[in-house]
XYZ file of N, CA, C and O in Angstrom:
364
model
N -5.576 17.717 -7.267
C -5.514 16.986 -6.010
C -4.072 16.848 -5.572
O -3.212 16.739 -6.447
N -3.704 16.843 -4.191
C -2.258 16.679 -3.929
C -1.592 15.201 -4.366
O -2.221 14.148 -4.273
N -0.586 15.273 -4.725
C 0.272 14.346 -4.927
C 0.116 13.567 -6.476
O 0.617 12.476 -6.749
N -0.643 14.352 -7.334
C -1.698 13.986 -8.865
C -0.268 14.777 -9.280
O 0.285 15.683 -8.657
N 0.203 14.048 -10.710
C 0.766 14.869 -11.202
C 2.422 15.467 -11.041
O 3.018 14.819 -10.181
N 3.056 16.274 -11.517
C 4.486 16.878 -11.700
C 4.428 17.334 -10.532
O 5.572 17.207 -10.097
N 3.448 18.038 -9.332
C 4.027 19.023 -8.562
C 3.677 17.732 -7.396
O 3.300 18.358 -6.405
N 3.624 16.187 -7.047
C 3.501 15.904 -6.068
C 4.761 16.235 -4.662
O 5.958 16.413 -4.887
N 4.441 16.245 -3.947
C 5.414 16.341 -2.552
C 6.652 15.239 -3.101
O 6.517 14.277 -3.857
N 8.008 15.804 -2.364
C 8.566 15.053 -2.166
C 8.371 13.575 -0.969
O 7.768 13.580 0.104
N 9.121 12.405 -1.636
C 9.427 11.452 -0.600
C 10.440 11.449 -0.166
O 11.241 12.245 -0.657
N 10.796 10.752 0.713
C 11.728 9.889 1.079
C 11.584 8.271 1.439
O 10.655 7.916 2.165
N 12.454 7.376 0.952
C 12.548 5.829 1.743
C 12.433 5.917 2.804
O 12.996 6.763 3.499
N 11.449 4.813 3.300
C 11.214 5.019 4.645
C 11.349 3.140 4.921
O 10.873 2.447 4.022
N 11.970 2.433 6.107
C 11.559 1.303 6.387
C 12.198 0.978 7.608
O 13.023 1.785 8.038
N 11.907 -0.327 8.410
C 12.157 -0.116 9.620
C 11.888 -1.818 10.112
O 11.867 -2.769 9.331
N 11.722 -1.876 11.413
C 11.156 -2.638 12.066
C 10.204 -2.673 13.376
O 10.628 -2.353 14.487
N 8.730 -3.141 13.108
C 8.075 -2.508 14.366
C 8.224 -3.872 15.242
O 8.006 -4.982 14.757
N 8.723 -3.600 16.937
C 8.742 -4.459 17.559
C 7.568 -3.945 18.785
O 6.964 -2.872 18.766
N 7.426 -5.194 19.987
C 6.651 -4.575 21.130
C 7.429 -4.192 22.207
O 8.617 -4.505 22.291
N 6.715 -3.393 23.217
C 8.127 -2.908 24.483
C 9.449 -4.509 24.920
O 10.521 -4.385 25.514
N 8.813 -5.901 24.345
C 9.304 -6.464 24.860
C 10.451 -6.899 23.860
O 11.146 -7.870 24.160
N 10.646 -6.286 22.810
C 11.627 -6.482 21.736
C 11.412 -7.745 20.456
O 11.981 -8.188 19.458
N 10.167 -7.940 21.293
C 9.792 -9.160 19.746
C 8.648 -8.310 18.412
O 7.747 -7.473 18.461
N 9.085 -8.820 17.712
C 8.591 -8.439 16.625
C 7.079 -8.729 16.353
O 6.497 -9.771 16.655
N 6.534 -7.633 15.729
C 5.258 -7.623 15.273
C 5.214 -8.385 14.194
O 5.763 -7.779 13.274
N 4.721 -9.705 13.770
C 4.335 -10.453 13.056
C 3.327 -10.288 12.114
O 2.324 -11.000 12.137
N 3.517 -9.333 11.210
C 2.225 -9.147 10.221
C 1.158 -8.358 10.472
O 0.845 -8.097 11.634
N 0.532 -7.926 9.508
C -0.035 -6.452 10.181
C 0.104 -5.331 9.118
O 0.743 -5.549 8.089
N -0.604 -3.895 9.401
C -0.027 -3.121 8.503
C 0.599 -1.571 9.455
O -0.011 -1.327 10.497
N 1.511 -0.823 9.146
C 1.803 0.522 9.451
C 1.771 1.567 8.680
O 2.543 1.766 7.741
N 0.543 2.556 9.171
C 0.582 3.893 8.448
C 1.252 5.129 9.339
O 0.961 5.430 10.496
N 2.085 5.662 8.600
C 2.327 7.058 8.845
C 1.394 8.345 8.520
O 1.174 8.664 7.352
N 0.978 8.907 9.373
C 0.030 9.926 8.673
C 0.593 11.311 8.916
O 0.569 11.428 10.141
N 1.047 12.329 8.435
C 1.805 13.309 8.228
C 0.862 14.681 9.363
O -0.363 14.768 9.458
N 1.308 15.073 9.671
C 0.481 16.115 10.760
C 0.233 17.614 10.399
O -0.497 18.402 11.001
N 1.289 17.931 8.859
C 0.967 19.194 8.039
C 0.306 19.151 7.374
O -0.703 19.850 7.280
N 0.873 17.824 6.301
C -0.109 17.255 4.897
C -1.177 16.772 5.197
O -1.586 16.822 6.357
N -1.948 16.126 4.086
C -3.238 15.357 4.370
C -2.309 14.123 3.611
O -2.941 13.270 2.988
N -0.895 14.031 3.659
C -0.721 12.536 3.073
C 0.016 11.698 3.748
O 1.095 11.874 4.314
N -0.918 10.391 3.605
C -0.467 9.366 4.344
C 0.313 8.022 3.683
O -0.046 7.553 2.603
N 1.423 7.467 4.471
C 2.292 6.766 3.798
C 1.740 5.139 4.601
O 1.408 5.224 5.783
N 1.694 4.192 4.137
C 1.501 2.708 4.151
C 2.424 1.864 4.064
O 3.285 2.204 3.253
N 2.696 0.389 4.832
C 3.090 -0.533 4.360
C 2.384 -1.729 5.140
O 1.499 -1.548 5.977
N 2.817 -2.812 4.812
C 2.371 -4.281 5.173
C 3.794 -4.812 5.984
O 4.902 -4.838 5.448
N 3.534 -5.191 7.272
C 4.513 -5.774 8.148
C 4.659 -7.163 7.748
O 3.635 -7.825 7.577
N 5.833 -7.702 7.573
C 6.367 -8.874 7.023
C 6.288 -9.944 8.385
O 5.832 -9.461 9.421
N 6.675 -11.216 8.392
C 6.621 -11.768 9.665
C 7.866 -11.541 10.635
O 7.932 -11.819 11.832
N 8.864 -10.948 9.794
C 9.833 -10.292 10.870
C 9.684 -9.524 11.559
O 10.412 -9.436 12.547
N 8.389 -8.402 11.255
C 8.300 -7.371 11.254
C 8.912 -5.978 10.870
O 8.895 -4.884 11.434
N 9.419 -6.400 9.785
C 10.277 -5.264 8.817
C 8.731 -5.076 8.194
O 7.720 -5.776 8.130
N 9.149 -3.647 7.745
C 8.249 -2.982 6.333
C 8.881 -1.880 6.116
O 9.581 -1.333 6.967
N 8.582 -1.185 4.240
C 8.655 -0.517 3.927
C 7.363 0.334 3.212
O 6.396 -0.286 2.768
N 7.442 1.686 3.153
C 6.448 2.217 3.296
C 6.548 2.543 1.898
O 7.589 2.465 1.245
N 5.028 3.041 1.309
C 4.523 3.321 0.287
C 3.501 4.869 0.489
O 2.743 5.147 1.417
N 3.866 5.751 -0.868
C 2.996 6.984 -0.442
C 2.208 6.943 -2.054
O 0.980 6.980 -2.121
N 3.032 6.866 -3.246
C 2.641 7.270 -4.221
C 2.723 5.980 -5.771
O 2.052 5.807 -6.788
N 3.976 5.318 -5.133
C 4.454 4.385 -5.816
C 5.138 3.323 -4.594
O 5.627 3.655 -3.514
N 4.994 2.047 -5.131
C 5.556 0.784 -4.442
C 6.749 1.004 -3.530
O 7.802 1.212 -4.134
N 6.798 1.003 -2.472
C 8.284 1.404 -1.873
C 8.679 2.715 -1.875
O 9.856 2.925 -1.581
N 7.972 3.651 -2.137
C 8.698 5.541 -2.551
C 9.224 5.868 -0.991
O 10.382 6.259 -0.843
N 8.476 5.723 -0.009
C 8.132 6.114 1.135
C 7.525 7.126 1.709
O 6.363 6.865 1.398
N 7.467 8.242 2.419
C 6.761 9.018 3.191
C 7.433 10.724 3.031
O 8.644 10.901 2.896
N 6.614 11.672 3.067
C 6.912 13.068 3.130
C 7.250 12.838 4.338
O 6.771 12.098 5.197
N 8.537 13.878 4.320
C 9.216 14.342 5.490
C 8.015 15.296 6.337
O 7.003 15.941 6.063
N 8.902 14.902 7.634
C 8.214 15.596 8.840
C 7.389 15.129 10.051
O 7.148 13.923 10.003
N 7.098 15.504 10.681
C 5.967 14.942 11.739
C 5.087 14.235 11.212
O 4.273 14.758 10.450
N 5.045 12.810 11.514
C 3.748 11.974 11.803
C 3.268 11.057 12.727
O 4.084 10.501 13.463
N 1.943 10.771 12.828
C 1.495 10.101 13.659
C 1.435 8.408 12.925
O 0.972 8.020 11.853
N 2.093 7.714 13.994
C 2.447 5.957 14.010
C 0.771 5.442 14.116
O 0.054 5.864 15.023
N 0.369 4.677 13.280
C -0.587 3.850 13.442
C -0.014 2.083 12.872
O 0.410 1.665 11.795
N -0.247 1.502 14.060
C 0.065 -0.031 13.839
C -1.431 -0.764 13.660
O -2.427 -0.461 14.318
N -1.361 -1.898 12.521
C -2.857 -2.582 13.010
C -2.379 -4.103 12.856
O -1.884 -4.667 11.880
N -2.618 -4.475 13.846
C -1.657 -5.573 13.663
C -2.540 -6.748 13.069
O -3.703 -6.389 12.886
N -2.284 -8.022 12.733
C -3.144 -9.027 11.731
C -4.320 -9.322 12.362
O -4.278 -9.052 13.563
N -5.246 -9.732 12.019
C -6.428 -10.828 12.323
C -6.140 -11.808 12.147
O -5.395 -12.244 11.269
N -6.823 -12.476 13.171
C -7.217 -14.357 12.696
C -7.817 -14.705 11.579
O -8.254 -13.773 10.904
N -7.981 -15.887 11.146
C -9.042 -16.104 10.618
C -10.190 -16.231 11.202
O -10.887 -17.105 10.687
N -10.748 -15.573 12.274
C -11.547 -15.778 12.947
C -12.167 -14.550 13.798
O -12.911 -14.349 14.759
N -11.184 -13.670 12.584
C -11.541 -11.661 12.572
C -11.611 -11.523 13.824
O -12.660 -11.006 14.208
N -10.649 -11.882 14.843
C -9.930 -11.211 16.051
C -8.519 -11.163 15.708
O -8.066 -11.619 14.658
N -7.660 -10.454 16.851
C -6.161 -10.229 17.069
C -5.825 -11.807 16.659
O -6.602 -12.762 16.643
N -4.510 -11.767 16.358
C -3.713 -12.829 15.950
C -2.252 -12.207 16.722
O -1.331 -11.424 16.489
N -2.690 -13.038 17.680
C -1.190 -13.569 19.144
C -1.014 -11.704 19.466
O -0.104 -11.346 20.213
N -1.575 -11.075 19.089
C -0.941 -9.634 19.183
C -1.405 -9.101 21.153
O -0.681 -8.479 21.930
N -3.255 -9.818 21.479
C -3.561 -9.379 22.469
C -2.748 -9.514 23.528
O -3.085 -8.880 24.529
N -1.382 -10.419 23.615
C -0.062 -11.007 24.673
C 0.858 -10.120 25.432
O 1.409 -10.254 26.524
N 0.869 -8.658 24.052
C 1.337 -7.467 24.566
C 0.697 -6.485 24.759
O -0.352 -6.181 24.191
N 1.448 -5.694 25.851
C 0.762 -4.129 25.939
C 1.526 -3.124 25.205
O 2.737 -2.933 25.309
N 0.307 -2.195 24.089
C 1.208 -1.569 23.888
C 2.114 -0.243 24.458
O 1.918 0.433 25.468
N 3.206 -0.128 23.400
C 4.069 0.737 23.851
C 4.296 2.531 23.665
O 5.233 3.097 24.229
């Protein structure tokens, strides 16, 4: 299977900050990178700053180089809707 083993893909550190067009920060939430050659996809959990760092194989490794597609999901309520996120449009 890819990434099993001695011959997985390289990473790189990957981390950042996701904000909205209006420059405030995404408050919790998660961001996947999904790679557009590979079938591998890199993860993290948005902090309340909205910093994260991404995970592919190990805690923090980060993401194979190259083209990917941004997926944001930003938190739920406790009440399994958006949490303050519906305020913006996204960007």
């Amino acid at each position: 299977a890819t990434g099993c083993g001695p011959n997985r893909p390289t990473v790189v550190p990957v981390e950042g900050v996701v904000v909205f067009a209006d420059g405030e920060p995404v408050r919790g939430g998660q961001i996947e990178l999904e790679s557009v050659t590979q079938q591998i996809n890199a993860r993290g959990d948005i902090s309340a700053d909205g910093s994260f760092q991404l995970t592919t194989f190990r805690d923090g490794d980060g993401a194979v180089p190259g083209e990917h597609r941004v997926i944001v999901q930003p938190p739920l309520s406790v009440y399994g809707g958006l949490s303050g996120a519906e305020k913006h449009k996204p960007h």
